[in-house]
Structures are given as C-alpha cells and as structure tokens.
C-alpha cells in the first residue's frame, strides 16, 4: 500500500490488515516508526474531526507534522495540486493527507509524485479513512461482516461516506441497504421508508445532511426530514437487540437523529471518533513502512 | 481545580497557589509533567498574545499541542460546542483552551465532558488567565493586595478583564475603583474623571477600547477619548511614587495611553505578557495534575 | 548576522558562509543547535513554499516552532508590527520570520526589539532567503558567480526576487540582464526581446507574473505574454549547453514557461525548493548562534 485514495483500490486483505493493526494500537501497542517521517495535512475544506484525528495519529506514531494552512496557501494564487504536492515533496515530506473539493483530485498526483498521498475526502467522491474507521467500529462490535444487515440513510448520492462504505461492506459480505428521499438516491437503488429496514438492521449508519451541498428545505424542512427519514425515539425503540447506530458526524441534532439519542446505549457515534485515531495510526504506519 | 472557567469559581487560596507556582516557574523551575498530555487551543476570535502565550506555556511544561483551526472547523457547519469538545475528548485531548464569542459558552460543557476546559475569554464575560497574570504582575510588584488602590479605566461594561479582575481583586482585599464615560459604566459604579483617582492609585489598569464591540466615535473621537479618559503625559506625571501602569493589550496607542508611555518606567505592559507564560504554565500544570 | 532583512545588508563573505553551510547540511550534517530556540512564522500574505520551507528548516535544526495565525491575530485589531513582535519577544521567541505587505516593514523593528527578525518577503521589496537559495542553486551548478550571464525575465519592477537577486549577483561578479515588457521595467534598464539573450545565458531566471499585483490582460493576454516573453519550446531549444532554468514558483504554467518545460532537464525549479530548506537551516543557525 503506497497511497490511500479510494476504498475501491483496497483488497479485503488490505482492509483486514489495517483493522487488526488498529486493534493492536487500541490495546496499547506503542511501537513508534523506526525513523521520524514528515507529514503535512492539506485540508482545503473545513474539518474538525478528520484533521484533528490525523494530527493526533501522526504524532502518536512518531511523525513530525509540518503545518500547512490551506486557506492561506499558494493554491489561492492558482497553483495546481500537482505543483503544491511536488513542492511539499521537495521540502521533505514523506506523506501528505489531503481533503479537497474536486472529485478524484488525486488523479493529478498518480504520476511524477513520490510522496505518499492519503485521501481524507475528495468532493462527492470517497473518504476512505472514514470508511475504514466505520468498518473497524463494526468489526469491534460483531467480529465479522458476512451477512450483517447495514442500512445507510441520508443524502446517499452526495455522500463520500456512503460510497466508500457501500463499496467495502458489500465486498466484505455485508448486506447493504439504502434509505433516502427519492430525489437523493442518484444511481443507488434505495428504500424510501424505514418500515422494511428498522427492525432487522444490525447497523444503522446515518449520513449528515449536507447543508453545504444540498439545500434541505427546498423539498422539506428539517422537521419533516427528521419525521420521515430521521432516527426518532419511536424508530430506535424498534431496533433489534445488539444493533448499533453510527454517524460520521458532525451530527445535525434533531435532523438525522434525535438529539437525545446521540449518546444513547446503541450509539457508537463518539466511539467512531475514538476508533478513528487508531485506524489512522494503522493507515499511516502501513503506508510509511511500505515505501 | 478541574477546569478554569471564571474567577468567580476560584478561592483566594487557589489564586495564591497559582501565583506562587508561576513564581517558581519564573525563577527557573523546569519540572515537566510526569506524562505528556494532549492539549488543543480553540480560538474562535482573533488573538495573538493569549493564544501564543498558551502555545508556549503548553510546550514548556511538556504537553503535546494538537492544532485546531477554529476559523476552518466543523463549527462552520453548525456543530455545537458540546459536540466539538466531546469530539476532541474522544480523539484523546486532555485539555482544551477555548476563546469564544458567546458569554458563558462553557455552561454547555459542564456535564458529559471529561476533558479539562480552560476559558481563554468568553464574549463579554470573563478572561481568567488574563486576570491571574494581572494579579501575578501586581503581586510581584507589591507582595500583597490588601488595601492597594487599583483603578480600572475604560470600556468597563464590555470588558472581560474588568469583570474578572474586579471580582478577584476585591476578594483579595484591594480597593477597586472604575473610571469610564458615563455611557460605558453598565452596572458598575464608576468615576467619570481622573481627578480623584490619578494621585493615589497604586495600580492604573487601562482597558482596550473595543473597536470591535463598540464604536468610539459615536459619542467622541479617539482624540477626545484620550484627552478625557486616556493616560496622558500630564496625568502620568501626577502618579504616586512606586505606582504602576497596566494594560491587557493590544494597546490602541494614543487612545488609552500616550504612545510614548507604553514602555515608560512605570509601565508593566510588556512585563504582563512575559508573566502570562509563567501563569499559564501554572494553570495548566495545576489542572492537568488534578485530573 | 543578527537579522536577515535585505540582501543589501549582507557582504559577499556573509553570503558565501551561508551557501557553504547550506552545502554541509545538504551533505548530511545533522548538528543540532546547542539549545532549543523558539521561533514563530508570521505570514501576513499567502505562501506555501516559503512558509513550509521555514517550518521544516526550523524543526531540522532543533527549534521549537510556536504557531502564529497571521490571518486571525491581533493585527486585525490594528496592532502595530512593533507591538506584535515585542509581544512575541516577551512570550519567549528567539526569532520571528515575517512576510508582510508593507515595503520595509522591518524598519519599525530596528530599535527596541531583541528578537531576531528574518524577512521572508516585504511587499515589493526584498525576499532575501529566496535570493540566497537562488544563489545556492547557481553555486551548486557552476561553482562560481564571476562572469556568469544571468537573465532575469518578467515583472521586474514589482518583484522582490528580481531586486534581491540583482543586488547580490552583481556584487558577486555576475553579468545580470533583465527582460520584460517596456511598461514593467520601472527603474531597471531592460531588454524587451529574447533575441540577444536566449543563446548566451548561463541562467534564465523567470519571475512569476503577479496576478495579485498586476493585471496581465490590460496590455496583453496570458497567451500573448507567453508568446513574447515566456520560455517556449523554441526558445529553450536555443539555450546553450549547461545552462539552466530557474523560477521562484508558484509557476503560472504556459505563461512564464511552457508547462512541459517545468520539469525538463535544464529546469532547476523543483531543485530550488529542495535547496531552500538547507539554505534556511543555514540562515537560522547563523542568526541564532550569533545572538
């Protein structure tokens, strides 16, 4: 593994290796890398948890983190992604973590670049480190993927998380179903009601309504979204024993999920954040060692 | 001490403990914490000295500082303060230092949050680390608070510093007086002329005119403010022997104080900045050790 | 050397000392400073390579880097450069690296400031660390400066790089020529065609067209600039054996230079970036040791 660009490029074996390594980190393995690598985080879109999680993971495995202020960089002067990343390579970076608005921005970086590229979200494309932490959260809970019923609910067609997770979960043997308003399904075959899904789901994975990308109240208000597609108290009460609730966050409280369910017993929403650090340690270590 | 939210929550004993520990740091104590703690600084309002001072203090006592870009975080996506701080807790932070626009934003964080919260300024509320460094500056100068005549001059009702310092200084036995234009007094009982104050003040504490919050030139120009309420050469000449001038900075030169007095013999303005690092080391150490 | 403000203040001996020390760093010298110095980077204008390069160099020689968010600092509240830098001195900084919009902003810092100031670009003034890395790139290539024919092409009158390099190269014995559209020459005596320059230049140093400062398409489009003043394939083919192409970057591809020449054999554009780290290590070490 030289880069992490999209879940589509990972084999099941590579996925499992990362999950198992993450588990070792969670159990307290504090092996540092044999030398200090230089890493920089290029976030061209706002982020709290992904960026901070990478910052923590990088330090925990012993990297030197060189700050990069994407909102105040030469990208403002029209510099291409290739030139920005090549510049960071020449300055001595071993890896760059990138979030950018453009789908598959990384295609520009496949040739001529010798620094590792870790995709932390590309437009409406993929978000593989989030996907891996979601998989890790599920794996910790159930110990397997085969046959698990996973329902992904929300703005499917615009969601990086939906795409990344659907790809990976299906390949690992899970039974993935989608729920969304008809106009948000895009190319996905989706359910439009919780009725057939709420009682037998092992995992309910809620997606953030992207106010940034998608105006909710064109077709319905926040309240009516919550009523029709959100996880309400009534719906949560119907969920089967041992099933869990996930959300990549930030949560729109009382839209995707009732505010009071965010930290309920079934919820793994904040655990996902915690798991993310171990998974990103595993991703970084695997990639940096492999080069 | 598990958090530092407001001077109102600190006993005189807790205040003195921090001042004395700051003094040890200033004298060269370089004891590091027994383990490395992770800290993040969340500044939702511009700041140079407070943020940089915390950044320095954190490194000096051996913390790992995880960067957080408040101007480019999920707060932009409407995330609540609770969710942001809970996320940072799950990522592994031991303490967060927060400056935010909302008065008492920290009330949202009193339950369910296990990370230490250090208030670096809440709206027009409190600014306790500034207050403690002001107290330390006075304590270094006089060795006691009892009976000291302290005059606080400026935009009293909007000043976090005025509120924090008034609370603490009175409780420590100082005689605190306020000076400001009648329309800025708010709930405070204030003088409106230097006449009764200039000659017997031990400490004159000038406050920054908050252009951001308060348009000066509605009622008077910068020049007329300086003339009526600023510290001019003529006024400084009347100050008693051994008395000092303080200002939390940034200074509006020739408004609150004549530009040429900023570094005069009586001025402790830049010393305050220096003292701030030792005081913040003491705050951080006390809180992190106490958890 | 206590500061680095302008190439005009450096003797040839000081320049050569830095180049030779940079070469030692490039060859693998990993001597750290005898104590850890605190450094902060104040970039009031966007930058990728200069800021990131300093960040890397500082860490490589063992400095502690204290972050400073210029876009979110008290400068927004109208604080003077003197007060900002004095504040950072009191907080414990040993050196500050500054990029600012104002020409010779550093004149404000010559008195009363005890922290080292490294100019990373002042308005349309100088950019000495870029100049030193350009000199290092030339020195590595040729081993001498005496008699070298160096052509500097582009927006001469607004370019910090042109000014800094012209000053230094002439003094070191190089034969410096300028090329630009007549209206961009300013006080420089410049050629307006490549004809007399392309075949005998040892170094062609292209300058970035400053869209920020200068609207290109008033007098000509990007295409016509490229045609008349850019480095095209045809022109590159006429360059003499052993000659090199330089550009401080970010490059406007297909304006100053044909996109496909950016990484051609003659190009040292990305090598310059790599050299910058060693040169900045030498600058920082020289200044910090000298204090």
PDB file of N, CA and C in Angstrom, chain C residues 36-115:
ATOM      1  N   UNK C  36      17.471  24.555  22.490  1.00  0.00           N
ATOM      2  CA  UNK C  36      16.301  24.710  21.646  1.00  0.00           C
ATOM      3  C   UNK C  36      15.838  26.157  21.648  1.00  0.00           C
ATOM      4  N   UNK C  37      15.773  26.732  20.476  1.00  0.00           N
ATOM      5  CA  UNK C  37      15.300  28.106  20.332  1.00  0.00           C
ATOM      6  C   UNK C  37      13.821  28.092  19.943  1.00  0.00           C
ATOM      7  N   UNK C  38      13.108  29.118  20.345  1.00  0.00           N
ATOM      8  CA  UNK C  38      11.696  29.263  19.989  1.00  0.00           C
ATOM      9  C   UNK C  38      11.546  30.213  18.812  1.00  0.00           C
ATOM     10  N   UNK C  39      10.840  29.750  17.806  1.00  0.00           N
ATOM     11  CA  UNK C  39      10.698  30.524  16.581  1.00  0.00           C
ATOM     12  C   UNK C  39       9.234  30.573  16.195  1.00  0.00           C
ATOM     13  N   UNK C  40       8.811  31.693  15.596  1.00  0.00           N
ATOM     14  CA  UNK C  40       7.440  31.798  15.114  1.00  0.00           C
ATOM     15  C   UNK C  40       7.447  32.383  13.707  1.00  0.00           C
ATOM     16  N   UNK C  41       6.517  31.926  12.875  1.00  0.00           N
ATOM     17  CA  UNK C  41       6.444  32.358  11.478  1.00  0.00           C
ATOM     18  C   UNK C  41       5.204  33.217  11.268  1.00  0.00           C
ATOM     19  N   UNK C  42       5.428  34.487  10.964  1.00  0.00           N
ATOM     20  CA  UNK C  42       4.320  35.438  10.822  1.00  0.00           C
ATOM     21  C   UNK C  42       4.121  35.721   9.335  1.00  0.00           C
ATOM     22  N   UNK C  43       3.185  35.039   8.728  1.00  0.00           N
ATOM     23  CA  UNK C  43       2.946  35.221   7.294  1.00  0.00           C
ATOM     24  C   UNK C  43       1.637  35.956   7.094  1.00  0.00           C
ATOM     25  N   UNK C  44       1.752  37.250   6.778  1.00  0.00           N
ATOM     26  CA  UNK C  44       0.565  38.073   6.578  1.00  0.00           C
ATOM     27  C   UNK C  44       0.096  38.031   5.121  1.00  0.00           C
ATOM     28  N   UNK C  45       0.817  37.303   4.282  1.00  0.00           N
ATOM     29  CA  UNK C  45       0.390  37.065   2.907  1.00  0.00           C
ATOM     30  C   UNK C  45       0.442  35.564   2.661  1.00  0.00           C
ATOM     31  N   UNK C  46      -0.429  35.042   1.753  1.00  0.00           N
ATOM     32  CA  UNK C  46      -0.424  33.608   1.481  1.00  0.00           C
ATOM     33  C   UNK C  46       0.944  33.114   1.001  1.00  0.00           C
ATOM     34  N   UNK C  47       1.288  31.918   1.369  1.00  0.00           N
ATOM     35  CA  UNK C  47       2.565  31.323   0.979  1.00  0.00           C
ATOM     36  C   UNK C  47       2.479  29.827   1.200  1.00  0.00           C
ATOM     37  N   UNK C  48       2.984  29.056   0.291  1.00  0.00           N
ATOM     38  CA  UNK C  48       3.143  27.628   0.564  1.00  0.00           C
ATOM     39  C   UNK C  48       4.600  27.315   0.784  1.00  0.00           C
ATOM     40  N   UNK C  49       5.416  27.588  -0.242  1.00  0.00           N
ATOM     41  CA  UNK C  49       6.770  27.044  -0.191  1.00  0.00           C
ATOM     42  C   UNK C  49       7.654  27.772   0.816  1.00  0.00           C
ATOM     43  N   UNK C  50       7.558  29.083   0.895  1.00  0.00           N
ATOM     44  CA  UNK C  50       8.439  29.790   1.827  1.00  0.00           C
ATOM     45  C   UNK C  50       8.080  29.426   3.261  1.00  0.00           C
ATOM     46  N   UNK C  51       6.804  29.465   3.592  1.00  0.00           N
ATOM     47  CA  UNK C  51       6.418  29.167   4.974  1.00  0.00           C
ATOM     48  C   UNK C  51       6.736  27.716   5.326  1.00  0.00           C
ATOM     49  N   UNK C  52       6.327  26.789   4.481  1.00  0.00           N
ATOM     50  CA  UNK C  52       6.545  25.378   4.782  1.00  0.00           C
ATOM     51  C   UNK C  52       8.041  25.063   4.846  1.00  0.00           C
ATOM     52  N   UNK C  53       8.805  25.711   3.983  1.00  0.00           N
ATOM     53  CA  UNK C  53      10.249  25.505   3.965  1.00  0.00           C
ATOM     54  C   UNK C  53      10.882  25.976   5.280  1.00  0.00           C
ATOM     55  N   UNK C  54      10.472  27.132   5.768  1.00  0.00           N
ATOM     56  CA  UNK C  54      10.973  27.601   7.068  1.00  0.00           C
ATOM     57  C   UNK C  54      10.524  26.650   8.187  1.00  0.00           C
ATOM     58  N   UNK C  55       9.269  26.233   8.137  1.00  0.00           N
ATOM     59  CA  UNK C  55       8.765  25.312   9.176  1.00  0.00           C
ATOM     60  C   UNK C  55       9.648  24.056   9.236  1.00  0.00           C
ATOM     61  N   UNK C  56       9.992  23.529   8.060  1.00  0.00           N
ATOM     62  CA  UNK C  56      10.817  22.319   8.005  1.00  0.00           C
ATOM     63  C   UNK C  56      12.238  22.609   8.507  1.00  0.00           C
ATOM     64  N   UNK C  57      12.823  23.695   8.004  1.00  0.00           N
ATOM     65  CA  UNK C  57      14.196  24.040   8.390  1.00  0.00           C
ATOM     66  C   UNK C  57      14.307  24.249   9.898  1.00  0.00           C
ATOM     67  N   UNK C  58      13.328  24.916  10.467  1.00  0.00           N
ATOM     68  CA  UNK C  58      13.348  25.193  11.906  1.00  0.00           C
ATOM     69  C   UNK C  58      13.376  23.886  12.696  1.00  0.00           C
ATOM     70  N   UNK C  59      12.504  22.955  12.325  1.00  0.00           N
ATOM     71  CA  UNK C  59      12.473  21.673  13.035  1.00  0.00           C
ATOM     72  C   UNK C  59      13.766  20.898  12.823  1.00  0.00           C
ATOM     73  N   UNK C  60      14.329  20.974  11.619  1.00  0.00           N
ATOM     74  CA  UNK C  60      15.528  20.182  11.330  1.00  0.00           C
ATOM     75  C   UNK C  60      16.737  20.624  12.148  1.00  0.00           C
ATOM     76  N   UNK C  61      16.801  21.896  12.514  1.00  0.00           N
ATOM     77  CA  UNK C  61      17.929  22.306  13.349  1.00  0.00           C
ATOM     78  C   UNK C  61      17.552  22.314  14.831  1.00  0.00           C
ATOM     79  N   UNK C  62      16.355  21.831  15.132  1.00  0.00           N
ATOM     80  CA  UNK C  62      16.008  21.621  16.538  1.00  0.00           C
ATOM     81  C   UNK C  62      15.277  22.754  17.227  1.00  0.00           C
ATOM     82  N   UNK C  63      14.698  23.658  16.470  1.00  0.00           N
ATOM     83  CA  UNK C  63      13.916  24.729  17.081  1.00  0.00           C
ATOM     84  C   UNK C  63      12.544  24.221  17.522  1.00  0.00           C
ATOM     85  N   UNK C  64      11.965  24.909  18.481  1.00  0.00           N
ATOM     86  CA  UNK C  64      10.553  24.728  18.807  1.00  0.00           C
ATOM     87  C   UNK C  64       9.780  25.791  18.041  1.00  0.00           C
ATOM     88  N   UNK C  65       8.791  25.358  17.275  1.00  0.00           N
ATOM     89  CA  UNK C  65       8.044  26.299  16.457  1.00  0.00           C
ATOM     90  C   UNK C  65       6.699  26.595  17.115  1.00  0.00           C
ATOM     91  N   UNK C  66       6.479  27.857  17.412  1.00  0.00           N
ATOM     92  CA  UNK C  66       5.226  28.272  18.050  1.00  0.00           C
ATOM     93  C   UNK C  66       4.319  28.826  16.956  1.00  0.00           C
ATOM     94  N   UNK C  67       3.153  28.209  16.746  1.00  0.00           N
ATOM     95  CA  UNK C  67       2.304  28.662  15.644  1.00  0.00           C
ATOM     96  C   UNK C  67       1.768  30.073  15.855  1.00  0.00           C
ATOM     97  N   UNK C  68       1.650  30.793  14.755  1.00  0.00           N
ATOM     98  CA  UNK C  68       1.106  32.146  14.778  1.00  0.00           C
ATOM     99  C   UNK C  68       0.193  32.271  13.576  1.00  0.00           C
ATOM    100  N   UNK C  69      -1.070  32.503  13.810  1.00  0.00           N
ATOM    101  CA  UNK C  69      -2.045  32.576  12.725  1.00  0.00           C
ATOM    102  C   UNK C  69      -2.256  34.028  12.343  1.00  0.00           C
ATOM    103  N   UNK C  70      -1.493  34.465  11.338  1.00  0.00           N
ATOM    104  CA  UNK C  70      -1.494  35.890  10.991  1.00  0.00           C
ATOM    105  C   UNK C  70      -2.861  36.361  10.515  1.00  0.00           C
ATOM    106  N   UNK C  71      -3.601  35.463   9.905  1.00  0.00           N
ATOM    107  CA  UNK C  71      -4.908  35.841   9.396  1.00  0.00           C
ATOM    108  C   UNK C  71      -5.956  35.944  10.494  1.00  0.00           C
ATOM    109  N   UNK C  72      -5.543  35.664  11.723  1.00  0.00           N
ATOM    110  CA  UNK C  72      -6.515  35.625  12.809  1.00  0.00           C
ATOM    111  C   UNK C  72      -5.880  36.198  14.078  1.00  0.00           C
ATOM    112  N   UNK C  73      -4.976  37.171  13.884  1.00  0.00           N
ATOM    113  CA  UNK C  73      -4.213  37.702  15.011  1.00  0.00           C
ATOM    114  C   UNK C  73      -4.700  39.093  15.386  1.00  0.00           C
ATOM    115  N   UNK C  74      -4.058  39.648  16.393  1.00  0.00           N
ATOM    116  CA  UNK C  74      -4.421  40.990  16.846  1.00  0.00           C
ATOM    117  C   UNK C  74      -4.070  42.064  15.825  1.00  0.00           C
ATOM    118  N   UNK C  75      -3.300  41.687  14.799  1.00  0.00           N
ATOM    119  CA  UNK C  75      -3.054  42.642  13.725  1.00  0.00           C
ATOM    120  C   UNK C  75      -4.393  43.085  13.133  1.00  0.00           C
ATOM    121  N   UNK C  76      -5.375  42.166  13.169  1.00  0.00           N
ATOM    122  CA  UNK C  76      -6.734  42.521  12.727  1.00  0.00           C
ATOM    123  C   UNK C  76      -7.337  43.620  13.575  1.00  0.00           C
ATOM    124  N   UNK C  77      -6.875  43.722  14.803  1.00  0.00           N
ATOM    125  CA  UNK C  77      -7.392  44.762  15.689  1.00  0.00           C
ATOM    126  C   UNK C  77      -6.546  46.030  15.577  1.00  0.00           C
ATOM    127  N   UNK C  78      -5.689  46.072  14.578  1.00  0.00           N
ATOM    128  CA  UNK C  78      -4.923  47.280  14.330  1.00  0.00           C
ATOM    129  C   UNK C  78      -3.627  47.375  15.111  1.00  0.00           C
ATOM    130  N   UNK C  79      -3.187  46.265  15.703  1.00  0.00           N
ATOM    131  CA  UNK C  79      -1.934  46.299  16.453  1.00  0.00           C
ATOM    132  C   UNK C  79      -0.773  46.600  15.502  1.00  0.00           C
ATOM    133  N   UNK C  80       0.177  47.392  15.958  1.00  0.00           N
ATOM    134  CA  UNK C  80       1.344  47.702  15.124  1.00  0.00           C
ATOM    135  C   UNK C  80       2.261  46.488  15.034  1.00  0.00           C
ATOM    136  N   UNK C  81       3.082  46.451  13.982  1.00  0.00           N
ATOM    137  CA  UNK C  81       4.067  45.378  13.832  1.00  0.00           C
ATOM    138  C   UNK C  81       5.015  45.369  15.044  1.00  0.00           C
ATOM    139  N   UNK C  82       5.414  46.564  15.493  1.00  0.00           N
ATOM    140  CA  UNK C  82       6.309  46.637  16.655  1.00  0.00           C
ATOM    141  C   UNK C  82       5.674  45.950  17.859  1.00  0.00           C
ATOM    142  N   UNK C  83       4.420  46.263  18.143  1.00  0.00           N
ATOM    143  CA  UNK C  83       3.770  45.696  19.329  1.00  0.00           C
ATOM    144  C   UNK C  83       3.587  44.182  19.191  1.00  0.00           C
ATOM    145  N   UNK C  84       3.267  43.720  17.980  1.00  0.00           N
ATOM    146  CA  UNK C  84       3.119  42.277  17.762  1.00  0.00           C
ATOM    147  C   UNK C  84       4.446  41.561  18.024  1.00  0.00           C
ATOM    148  N   UNK C  85       5.519  42.100  17.458  1.00  0.00           N
ATOM    149  CA  UNK C  85       6.814  41.426  17.586  1.00  0.00           C
ATOM    150  C   UNK C  85       7.348  41.536  19.018  1.00  0.00           C
ATOM    151  N   UNK C  86       7.163  42.696  19.640  1.00  0.00           N
ATOM    152  CA  UNK C  86       7.594  42.861  21.038  1.00  0.00           C
ATOM    153  C   UNK C  86       6.842  41.867  21.934  1.00  0.00           C
ATOM    154  N   UNK C  87       5.565  41.682  21.644  1.00  0.00           N
ATOM    155  CA  UNK C  87       4.767  40.723  22.397  1.00  0.00           C
ATOM    156  C   UNK C  87       5.356  39.319  22.264  1.00  0.00           C
ATOM    157  N   UNK C  88       5.694  38.945  21.043  1.00  0.00           N
ATOM    158  CA  UNK C  88       6.263  37.607  20.824  1.00  0.00           C
ATOM    159  C   UNK C  88       7.617  37.468  21.506  1.00  0.00           C
ATOM    160  N   UNK C  89       8.369  38.562  21.537  1.00  0.00           N
ATOM    161  CA  UNK C  89       9.638  38.547  22.283  1.00  0.00           C
ATOM    162  C   UNK C  89       9.382  38.264  23.764  1.00  0.00           C
ATOM    163  N   UNK C  90       8.407  38.938  24.353  1.00  0.00           N
ATOM    164  CA  UNK C  90       8.118  38.761  25.778  1.00  0.00           C
ATOM    165  C   UNK C  90       7.597  37.353  26.066  1.00  0.00           C
ATOM    166  N   UNK C  91       6.916  36.767  25.098  1.00  0.00           N
ATOM    167  CA  UNK C  91       6.406  35.407  25.261  1.00  0.00           C
ATOM    168  C   UNK C  91       7.556  34.402  25.194  1.00  0.00           C
ATOM    169  N   UNK C  92       8.705  34.828  24.680  1.00  0.00           N
ATOM    170  CA  UNK C  92       9.864  33.955  24.727  1.00  0.00           C
ATOM    171  C   UNK C  92      10.442  33.560  23.379  1.00  0.00           C
ATOM    172  N   UNK C  93      10.009  34.214  22.310  1.00  0.00           N
ATOM    173  CA  UNK C  93      10.539  33.871  20.992  1.00  0.00           C
ATOM    174  C   UNK C  93      11.995  34.339  20.879  1.00  0.00           C
ATOM    175  N   UNK C  94      12.812  33.557  20.193  1.00  0.00           N
ATOM    176  CA  UNK C  94      14.184  33.958  19.899  1.00  0.00           C
ATOM    177  C   UNK C  94      14.291  34.556  18.504  1.00  0.00           C
ATOM    178  N   UNK C  95      13.406  34.104  17.608  1.00  0.00           N
ATOM    179  CA  UNK C  95      13.409  34.649  16.245  1.00  0.00           C
ATOM    180  C   UNK C  95      12.001  34.642  15.699  1.00  0.00           C
ATOM    181  N   UNK C  96      11.727  35.604  14.830  1.00  0.00           N
ATOM    182  CA  UNK C  96      10.466  35.606  14.079  1.00  0.00           C
ATOM    183  C   UNK C  96      10.789  35.725  12.598  1.00  0.00           C
ATOM    184  N   UNK C  97      10.051  34.955  11.812  1.00  0.00           N
ATOM    185  CA  UNK C  97      10.165  35.007  10.357  1.00  0.00           C
ATOM    186  C   UNK C  97       8.914  35.725   9.878  1.00  0.00           C
ATOM    187  N   UNK C  98       9.080  36.794   9.108  1.00  0.00           N
ATOM    188  CA  UNK C  98       7.920  37.633   8.765  1.00  0.00           C
ATOM    189  C   UNK C  98       7.777  37.834   7.258  1.00  0.00           C
ATOM    190  N   UNK C  99       6.570  37.639   6.752  1.00  0.00           N
ATOM    191  CA  UNK C  99       6.205  38.120   5.423  1.00  0.00           C
ATOM    192  C   UNK C  99       5.062  39.122   5.594  1.00  0.00           C
ATOM    193  N   UNK C 100       5.225  40.288   4.995  1.00  0.00           N
ATOM    194  CA  UNK C 100       4.186  41.312   5.150  1.00  0.00           C
ATOM    195  C   UNK C 100       4.035  42.130   3.874  1.00  0.00           C
ATOM    196  N   UNK C 101       2.917  42.770   3.781  1.00  0.00           N
ATOM    197  CA  UNK C 101       2.571  43.527   2.560  1.00  0.00           C
ATOM    198  C   UNK C 101       3.361  44.825   2.429  1.00  0.00           C
ATOM    199  N   UNK C 102       3.793  45.392   3.555  1.00  0.00           N
ATOM    200  CA  UNK C 102       4.397  46.718   3.530  1.00  0.00           C
ATOM    201  C   UNK C 102       5.875  46.632   3.163  1.00  0.00           C
ATOM    202  N   UNK C 103       6.321  47.430   2.233  1.00  0.00           N
ATOM    203  CA  UNK C 103       7.748  47.532   1.919  1.00  0.00           C
ATOM    204  C   UNK C 103       8.504  47.944   3.179  1.00  0.00           C
ATOM    205  N   UNK C 104       9.600  47.258   3.456  1.00  0.00           N
ATOM    206  CA  UNK C 104      10.478  47.602   4.588  1.00  0.00           C
ATOM    207  C   UNK C 104       9.737  47.749   5.917  1.00  0.00           C
ATOM    208  N   UNK C 105       8.739  46.916   6.127  1.00  0.00           N
ATOM    209  CA  UNK C 105       8.037  46.891   7.415  1.00  0.00           C
ATOM    210  C   UNK C 105       9.027  46.779   8.563  1.00  0.00           C
ATOM    211  N   UNK C 106      10.196  46.180   8.283  1.00  0.00           N
ATOM    212  CA  UNK C 106      11.152  45.867   9.357  1.00  0.00           C
ATOM    213  C   UNK C 106      11.825  47.108   9.930  1.00  0.00           C
ATOM    214  N   UNK C 107      11.716  48.230   9.229  1.00  0.00           N
ATOM    215  CA  UNK C 107      12.310  49.451   9.790  1.00  0.00           C
ATOM    216  C   UNK C 107      11.723  49.781  11.162  1.00  0.00           C
ATOM    217  N   UNK C 108      10.475  49.382  11.344  1.00  0.00           N
ATOM    218  CA  UNK C 108       9.797  49.595  12.629  1.00  0.00           C
ATOM    219  C   UNK C 108      10.411  48.745  13.744  1.00  0.00           C
ATOM    220  N   UNK C 109      11.191  47.737  13.338  1.00  0.00           N
ATOM    221  CA  UNK C 109      11.675  46.738  14.313  1.00  0.00           C
ATOM    222  C   UNK C 109      13.158  46.880  14.612  1.00  0.00           C
ATOM    223  N   UNK C 110      13.776  47.936  14.077  1.00  0.00           N
ATOM    224  CA  UNK C 110      15.229  48.037  14.237  1.00  0.00           C
ATOM    225  C   UNK C 110      15.623  48.473  15.643  1.00  0.00           C
ATOM    226  N   UNK C 111      14.739  49.192  16.315  1.00  0.00           N
ATOM    227  CA  UNK C 111      15.068  49.642  17.674  1.00  0.00           C
ATOM    228  C   UNK C 111      14.092  49.091  18.702  1.00  0.00           C
ATOM    229  N   UNK C 112      14.618  48.661  19.822  1.00  0.00           N
ATOM    230  CA  UNK C 112      13.762  48.234  20.924  1.00  0.00           C
ATOM    231  C   UNK C 112      13.359  46.775  20.862  1.00  0.00           C
ATOM    232  N   UNK C 113      13.652  46.111  19.758  1.00  0.00           N
ATOM    233  CA  UNK C 113      13.297  44.696  19.591  1.00  0.00           C
ATOM    234  C   UNK C 113      14.556  43.840  19.766  1.00  0.00           C
ATOM    235  N   UNK C 114      14.457  42.811  20.617  1.00  0.00           N
ATOM    236  CA  UNK C 114      15.625  41.963  20.854  1.00  0.00           C
ATOM    237  C   UNK C 114      15.508  40.573  20.263  1.00  0.00           C
ATOM    238  N   UNK C 115      14.440  40.324  19.552  1.00  0.00           N
ATOM    239  CA  UNK C 115      14.260  39.036  18.901  1.00  0.00           C
ATOM    240  C   UNK C 115      14.813  39.162  17.471  1.00  0.00           C
TER     241      UNK C 115
END
